[in-house]
CSV table of C-alpha atoms in Angstrom, one decimal:
chain,number,residue,atom,x,y,z
W,1,MET,CA,115.0,77.9,64.3
W,2,SER,CA,118.0,77.5,66.6
W,3,LEU,CA,117.2,79.0,70.0
W,4,SER,CA,120.8,78.5,71.0
W,5,GLY,CA,121.5,81.4,68.8
W,6,ASP,CA,123.6,79.5,66.3
W,7,MET,CA,123.6,80.9,62.8
W,8,GLU,CA,123.7,77.8,60.7
W,9,GLU,CA,125.5,77.7,57.3
W,10,TYR,CA,124.0,75.4,54.6
W,11,ALA,CA,123.9,74.9,50.9
W,12,GLU,CA,120.5,75.2,49.4
W,13,VAL,CA,119.2,71.9,48.1
W,14,PRO,CA,116.0,71.7,46.0
W,15,THR,CA,113.7,68.7,45.6
W,16,VAL,CA,112.7,69.6,42.0
W,17,VAL,CA,115.6,69.8,39.5
W,18,PRO,CA,115.8,70.0,35.7
W,19,ALA,CA,114.8,66.7,34.1
W,20,ALA,CA,117.5,65.0,32.1
W,21,ASN,CA,116.9,64.4,28.4
W,22,PHE,CA,114.2,67.1,28.4
W,23,ASP,CA,112.0,67.3,25.4
W,24,ALA,CA,109.5,70.2,25.6
W,25,VAL,CA,107.6,69.2,22.4
W,26,ALA,CA,107.2,65.6,23.7
W,27,ASP,CA,105.9,66.8,27.1
W,28,ALA,CA,103.5,69.2,25.3
W,29,HIS,CA,102.1,66.3,23.3
W,30,ALA,CA,101.8,64.1,26.4
W,31,LEU,CA,99.9,66.8,28.3
W,32,ARG,CA,97.6,67.4,25.4
W,33,ALA,CA,96.8,63.7,25.2
W,34,ALA,CA,96.2,63.6,28.9
W,35,MET,CA,93.6,66.4,28.6
W,36,LYS,CA,92.0,65.5,25.2
W,37,GLY,CA,88.7,63.6,25.0
W,38,PHE,CA,86.6,62.3,27.8
W,39,GLY,CA,88.2,62.6,31.2
W,40,THR,CA,91.7,63.8,32.2
W,41,ASP,CA,94.8,61.7,33.1
W,42,GLU,CA,95.8,63.6,36.2
W,43,GLN,CA,98.8,61.3,36.9
W,44,VAL,CA,100.4,62.2,33.6
W,45,ILE,CA,100.1,65.9,34.5
W,46,ILE,CA,101.7,65.3,37.9
W,47,ASP,CA,104.5,63.1,36.4
W,48,ILE,CA,105.4,65.8,33.9
W,49,LEU,CA,104.9,69.1,35.6
W,50,CYS,CA,106.0,68.1,39.1
W,51,GLN,CA,109.2,66.7,37.8
W,52,ARG,CA,110.4,69.6,35.6
W,53,SER,CA,112.1,72.8,36.5
W,54,ASN,CA,110.3,76.1,36.2
W,55,ALA,CA,112.4,77.0,33.1
W,56,GLN,CA,111.4,73.7,31.6
W,57,ARG,CA,107.8,74.3,32.3
W,58,GLN,CA,108.0,77.6,30.5
W,59,ALA,CA,109.5,75.8,27.5
W,60,ILE,CA,106.7,73.3,27.6
W,61,THR,CA,104.2,76.3,27.6
W,62,GLU,CA,105.8,77.7,24.5
W,63,ALA,CA,105.9,74.4,22.7
W,64,TYR,CA,102.3,73.8,23.5
W,65,LYS,CA,101.3,77.1,22.0
W,66,LYS,CA,103.2,76.3,18.8
W,67,GLU,CA,102.0,72.7,18.5
W,68,PHE,CA,98.3,73.2,19.3
W,69,GLY,CA,97.2,76.5,18.0
W,70,ARG,CA,93.6,76.3,16.8
W,71,VAL,CA,92.4,77.8,13.5
W,72,GLU,CA,89.3,79.9,14.1
W,73,GLU,CA,86.5,79.6,11.5
W,74,GLY,CA,86.8,82.3,8.9
W,75,SER,CA,90.3,83.3,10.0
W,76,ASN,CA,93.6,82.7,8.3
W,77,LYS,CA,95.4,83.3,11.6
W,78,LYS,CA,96.5,80.6,13.9
W,79,PRO,CA,95.7,81.7,17.5
W,80,ARG,CA,98.1,80.5,20.2
W,81,GLN,CA,96.6,77.8,22.4
W,82,ASP,CA,97.4,78.4,26.0
W,83,LEU,CA,98.5,75.5,28.3
W,84,ILE,CA,97.5,77.2,31.5
W,85,ALA,CA,94.0,77.9,30.1
W,86,ASP,CA,93.6,74.3,29.2
W,87,LEU,CA,94.9,73.1,32.6
W,88,LYS,CA,92.4,75.4,34.3
W,89,SER,CA,89.5,74.1,32.2
W,90,GLU,CA,90.4,70.5,33.1
W,91,LEU,CA,91.5,70.7,36.7
W,92,GLY,CA,89.9,72.0,39.9
W,93,GLY,CA,90.3,72.8,43.5
W,94,ASN,CA,93.6,72.6,45.3
W,95,PHE,CA,95.1,70.3,42.7
W,96,GLU,CA,94.5,73.1,40.1
W,97,ASN,CA,96.1,75.6,42.5
W,98,VAL,CA,99.3,73.5,42.8
W,99,ILE,CA,99.6,72.9,39.1
W,100,ILE,CA,98.9,76.5,38.0
W,101,GLY,CA,101.3,77.7,40.7
W,102,LEU,CA,104.0,75.5,39.2
W,103,MET,CA,103.3,76.9,35.7
W,104,LEU,CA,104.1,80.5,36.8
W,105,PRO,CA,107.6,81.9,37.1
W,106,THR,CA,108.4,82.0,40.9
W,107,ASP,CA,108.5,85.8,41.1
W,108,GLU,CA,105.1,86.1,39.3
W,109,TYR,CA,103.6,83.4,41.6
W,110,CYS,CA,104.7,85.2,44.7
W,111,ALA,CA,103.5,88.5,43.3
W,112,LYS,CA,100.0,87.0,42.7
W,113,GLN,CA,100.1,85.7,46.3
W,114,LEU,CA,100.8,89.2,47.6
W,115,TYR,CA,98.1,90.7,45.5
W,116,LYS,CA,95.6,88.1,46.8
W,117,ALA,CA,96.7,88.8,50.4
W,118,MET,CA,96.0,92.5,50.0
W,119,LYS,CA,93.0,92.7,47.7
W,120,GLY,CA,90.6,90.3,49.5
W,121,ILE,CA,88.5,91.3,52.6
W,122,GLY,CA,91.1,92.5,55.0
W,123,THR,CA,94.8,91.9,54.6
W,124,SER,CA,96.5,88.5,55.2
W,125,ASP,CA,99.4,89.9,57.1
W,126,ASP,CA,101.0,86.5,57.5
W,127,VAL,CA,101.4,86.1,53.8
W,128,LEU,CA,103.1,89.5,53.5
W,129,VAL,CA,105.4,88.6,56.3
W,130,GLU,CA,106.2,85.1,54.9
W,131,ILE,CA,107.1,86.5,51.4
W,132,LEU,CA,108.8,89.8,52.2
W,133,CYS,CA,110.5,89.2,55.6
W,134,SER,CA,112.0,85.9,54.9
W,135,ARG,CA,113.6,86.3,51.5
W,136,PRO,CA,116.9,87.9,50.3
W,137,TYR,CA,116.6,91.3,48.6
W,138,ASP,CA,117.4,90.1,45.1
W,139,GLU,CA,114.3,87.8,45.2
W,140,ILE,CA,112.2,90.7,46.6
W,141,VAL,CA,113.3,93.0,43.7
W,142,GLN,CA,112.1,90.3,41.2
W,143,ILE,CA,108.8,89.8,43.0
W,144,ALA,CA,108.2,93.6,43.1
W,145,ALA,CA,109.0,94.0,39.4
W,146,ALA,CA,106.6,91.1,38.5
W,147,TYR,CA,103.9,92.7,40.7
W,148,GLU,CA,104.1,96.0,38.9
W,149,LYS,CA,104.1,94.3,35.5
W,150,LEU,CA,101.0,92.3,36.4
W,151,TYR,CA,98.9,94.9,38.2
W,152,GLY,CA,100.2,98.3,37.0
W,153,SER,CA,100.9,99.6,40.4
W,154,SER,CA,103.9,99.4,42.7
W,155,LEU,CA,104.0,96.8,45.4
W,156,GLU,CA,105.4,99.4,47.8
W,157,ALA,CA,102.4,101.8,47.2
W,158,ASP,CA,99.9,99.0,47.6
W,159,ILE,CA,101.5,97.8,50.9
W,160,GLN,CA,101.4,101.4,52.2
W,161,GLY,CA,97.8,101.5,51.3
W,162,ASP,CA,96.9,98.3,53.2
W,163,THR,CA,99.1,98.5,56.3
W,164,SER,CA,100.1,101.1,58.8
W,165,GLY,CA,102.5,101.9,61.7
W,166,PRO,CA,105.7,100.1,62.5
W,167,PHE,CA,104.5,97.0,60.6
W,168,GLN,CA,104.2,99.0,57.4
W,169,ARG,CA,107.7,100.5,58.0
W,170,LEU,CA,109.1,97.0,58.4
W,171,LEU,CA,107.6,95.8,55.0
W,172,VAL,CA,108.7,98.9,53.2
W,173,MET,CA,112.2,98.6,54.5
W,174,ALA,CA,112.3,95.0,53.2
W,175,LEU,CA,111.1,96.3,49.8
W,176,GLN,CA,113.7,99.1,49.7
W,177,GLY,CA,116.6,96.8,50.5
W,178,LEU,CA,117.9,98.8,53.4
W,179,ARG,CA,119.8,95.9,55.0
W,180,ASP,CA,123.5,96.3,54.9
W,181,ASN,CA,124.7,92.8,54.2
W,182,TYR,CA,128.4,93.8,54.3
W,183,ALA,CA,128.3,95.3,57.8
W,184,TYR,CA,130.0,93.4,60.5
W,185,ASP,CA,130.8,95.6,63.5
W,186,PRO,CA,130.9,93.9,67.0
W,187,ALA,CA,131.1,97.1,68.9
W,188,LYS,CA,128.1,98.6,67.1
W,189,ALA,CA,126.2,95.3,67.6
W,190,GLU,CA,126.8,95.5,71.3
W,191,GLU,CA,125.6,99.1,71.3
W,192,GLN,CA,122.5,98.2,69.3
W,193,ALA,CA,121.7,95.2,71.5
W,194,GLN,CA,121.7,97.6,74.5
W,195,ILE,CA,119.3,100.0,72.6
W,196,LEU,CA,116.9,97.1,72.0
W,197,TYR,CA,117.1,96.0,75.6
W,198,ASN,CA,116.3,99.6,76.7
W,199,ALA,CA,113.5,99.8,74.1
W,200,GLY,CA,111.8,96.6,75.4
W,201,GLU,CA,112.6,94.7,78.6
W,202,GLY,CA,114.5,97.6,80.1
W,203,THR,CA,111.6,100.0,80.2
W,204,VAL,CA,107.8,100.3,80.7
W,205,GLY,CA,106.1,99.8,77.4
W,206,THR,CA,108.0,99.0,74.2
W,207,ASP,CA,109.6,101.2,71.6
W,208,GLU,CA,108.6,99.1,68.6
W,209,ASN,CA,110.2,101.6,66.1
W,210,ALA,CA,113.6,100.9,67.6
W,211,PHE,CA,113.3,97.2,66.8
W,212,VAL,CA,112.1,97.9,63.3
W,213,GLU,CA,114.9,100.4,62.5
W,214,ILE,CA,117.7,98.2,63.9
W,215,LEU,CA,116.6,94.8,62.6
W,216,GLY,CA,115.3,96.3,59.3
W,217,HIS,CA,118.8,97.6,58.6
W,218,ALA,CA,120.9,94.8,59.9
W,219,GLY,CA,122.4,92.3,57.4
W,220,GLN,CA,122.5,88.6,58.3
W,221,ARG,CA,126.0,88.5,59.8
W,222,HIS,CA,125.6,91.7,61.8
W,223,ALA,CA,122.1,90.8,63.0
W,224,TYR,CA,123.6,87.5,64.4
W,225,LEU,CA,126.0,89.6,66.4
W,226,ILE,CA,123.2,91.7,67.8
W,227,PHE,CA,121.3,88.6,68.9
W,228,GLN,CA,124.4,87.2,70.6
W,229,GLU,CA,125.0,90.5,72.4
W,230,TYR,CA,121.4,90.8,73.4
W,231,LYS,CA,121.4,87.4,75.1
W,232,LYS,CA,124.5,88.4,77.1
W,233,ILE,CA,122.7,91.5,78.3
W,234,SER,CA,119.3,90.1,78.9
W,235,GLY,CA,119.8,86.4,79.6
W,236,LYS,CA,117.0,85.8,77.0
W,237,THR,CA,117.1,85.2,73.3
W,238,ILE,CA,115.8,88.1,71.2
W,239,GLU,CA,112.9,85.9,70.2
W,240,GLN,CA,111.9,85.4,73.8
W,241,ALA,CA,112.1,89.1,74.5
W,242,MET,CA,110.0,90.1,71.5
W,243,GLU,CA,107.4,87.6,72.3
W,244,SER,CA,107.0,89.0,75.8
W,245,GLU,CA,107.0,92.6,74.6
W,246,MET,CA,105.0,92.6,71.3
W,247,SER,CA,102.1,90.9,69.6
W,248,GLY,CA,100.3,90.8,66.3
W,249,GLU,CA,101.6,91.2,62.8
W,250,LEU,CA,104.7,93.3,63.8
W,251,LEU,CA,105.8,90.5,66.1
W,252,HIS,CA,105.4,87.9,63.4
W,253,GLY,CA,107.3,90.1,60.9
W,254,LEU,CA,110.2,90.7,63.3
W,255,LEU,CA,110.3,87.0,64.3
W,256,ALA,CA,110.4,86.0,60.6
W,257,MET,CA,113.5,88.2,60.2
W,258,VAL,CA,115.2,86.8,63.3
W,259,LYS,CA,114.4,83.1,62.5
W,260,THR,CA,115.6,83.4,58.9
W,261,VAL,CA,118.9,84.9,60.2
W,262,HIS,CA,119.4,81.8,62.3
W,263,ASN,CA,118.0,79.2,59.9
W,264,ARG,CA,115.7,80.0,57.0
W,265,PRO,CA,114.7,76.4,56.2
W,266,ALA,CA,113.7,76.0,59.9
W,267,TYR,CA,111.4,79.0,59.6
W,268,PHE,CA,109.6,77.5,56.6
W,269,ALA,CA,109.4,74.1,58.4
W,270,GLU,CA,107.7,75.8,61.3
W,271,ARG,CA,105.3,77.5,58.8
W,272,LEU,CA,104.4,74.1,57.3
W,273,GLU,CA,103.7,72.6,60.6
W,274,ALA,CA,101.4,75.5,61.5
W,275,ALA,CA,99.6,75.0,58.2
W,276,MET,CA,98.8,71.3,59.1
W,277,LYS,CA,98.4,71.5,62.9
W,278,GLY,CA,95.1,71.4,64.6
W,279,LEU,CA,91.6,71.2,63.0
W,280,GLY,CA,91.7,71.7,59.2
W,281,THR,CA,94.6,72.5,56.9
W,282,ASP,CA,95.7,75.9,55.7
W,283,ASP,CA,95.9,74.7,52.1
W,284,ASP,CA,97.0,78.1,50.7
W,285,ALA,CA,100.0,78.2,53.0
W,286,LEU,CA,100.9,74.5,52.4
W,287,ILE,CA,100.7,75.0,48.6
W,288,ARG,CA,102.5,78.4,48.6
W,289,ILE,CA,105.5,77.2,50.6
W,290,ILE,CA,106.0,73.9,48.8
W,291,VAL,CA,105.5,75.4,45.3
W,292,SER,CA,107.7,78.4,45.9
W,293,ARG,CA,110.5,76.6,47.7
W,294,CYS,CA,110.7,73.2,45.8
W,295,GLU,CA,113.3,74.6,43.4
W,296,ILE,CA,115.2,76.5,46.1
W,297,ASP,CA,115.6,74.7,49.4
W,298,LEU,CA,112.7,72.3,50.1
W,299,ALA,CA,115.2,69.5,50.8
W,300,ASN,CA,116.7,71.6,53.6
W,301,ILE,CA,113.2,72.4,54.8
W,302,LYS,CA,112.4,68.7,54.9
W,303,PHE,CA,115.5,68.0,57.0
W,304,GLU,CA,114.6,70.8,59.5
W,305,TYR,CA,111.0,69.6,59.6
W,306,GLU,CA,112.0,66.1,60.7
W,307,ARG,CA,114.5,67.5,63.1
W,308,MET,CA,112.0,69.8,64.8
W,309,HIS,CA,108.9,67.6,64.7
W,310,GLY,CA,110.2,64.0,64.8
W,311,LYS,CA,108.4,63.0,61.6
W,312,THR,CA,109.1,63.4,58.0
W,313,LEU,CA,107.3,66.1,55.9
W,314,LEU,CA,106.2,63.4,53.5
W,315,SER,CA,104.5,61.4,56.3
W,316,ALA,CA,102.9,64.6,57.7
W,317,VAL,CA,101.3,65.4,54.3
W,318,LYS,CA,100.2,61.8,54.0
W,319,SER,CA,98.6,61.9,57.5
W,320,GLU,CA,96.6,65.0,56.3
W,321,GLU,CA,95.0,62.7,53.8
W,322,GLU,CA,94.1,60.2,56.5
W,323,ALA,CA,92.4,62.9,58.4
W,324,GLY,CA,90.5,63.9,55.3
W,325,GLU,CA,92.4,67.2,54.8
W,326,THR,CA,94.3,66.4,51.6
W,327,SER,CA,93.3,63.8,49.1
W,328,GLY,CA,93.8,62.3,45.7
W,329,ASP,CA,95.6,64.2,43.0
W,330,TYR,CA,96.2,67.2,45.2
W,331,ARG,CA,98.0,65.0,47.7
W,332,ASN,CA,99.9,63.2,45.0
W,333,ALA,CA,101.1,66.5,43.5
W,334,LEU,CA,102.4,67.7,46.8
W,335,LEU,CA,104.1,64.4,47.5
W,336,ALA,CA,105.8,64.5,44.1
W,337,LEU,CA,107.2,68.0,44.8
W,338,ILE,CA,108.4,66.9,48.3
W,339,GLY,CA,110.2,63.8,47.0
W,340,SER,CA,111.3,60.8,48.9
W,341,ALA,CA,111.5,60.9,52.7
């Protein structure tokens, strides 16, 4: 995040790209050999699945079904053998979570993470924020479609059933795509910045709905103008103002929106540091971010992480092993996705 208010332009750079000379059938056979018989060769699984694009992994899945269908006794039909099922039967723990996450299309993976966040005991608001408040609308549409296909209910309806108040409104607005990405009106931005000041610092109490409505509708370029005008009025960044006026899940959701306007990779770098900081590791967050961003902008996130924290993301994950937080195949899979320092 750039507290100076700069909106940083960048080209998205992944760490995982399509493998050259790709052969889905050869990969399927190599994976089968790695899992067949006594023991499992986890390194082969890492070398293949952590170094192929998602589209290539889907092709491997199809090749695996065709190559290794098993004939059931008394049946002339050849059932389709499922690679994901075999991986689940051979792997375990966080290593399994990484590999199975990679095998799913990204929109389906994120949909499953949202379902998990809402259907457990309580609701993991930070997961809802991370997925819905930090992504462009076209990605959110794909995730919502995958969610409905998987679970037979709309993502919006389930969010409305699990959240309430201004926070619910913020998430629903993200799902409905109400941001106007073509708007760029300096005069209106100045007016809206004044409204936000009057709704927060300029009054007793805070009109949270005003923040939700204005920031939930503002596209990236227009939101940047609002933030600049706010700083002129208040002398504070919009982040500073919100942190002094709000708390809880709504604050986290609004901050995610603000931070991704300034610098999306820096937002995820901050989330990764939070996952590894202190006692214990938030493995779910660590896996979710690395798996879901490795084919989008994980190289950018690595750069921001080093800039913000004075250490490489690679070394940070390795240090988690030294502290006993990540180990073995799980650690090696994460490092393969992160790539070189």
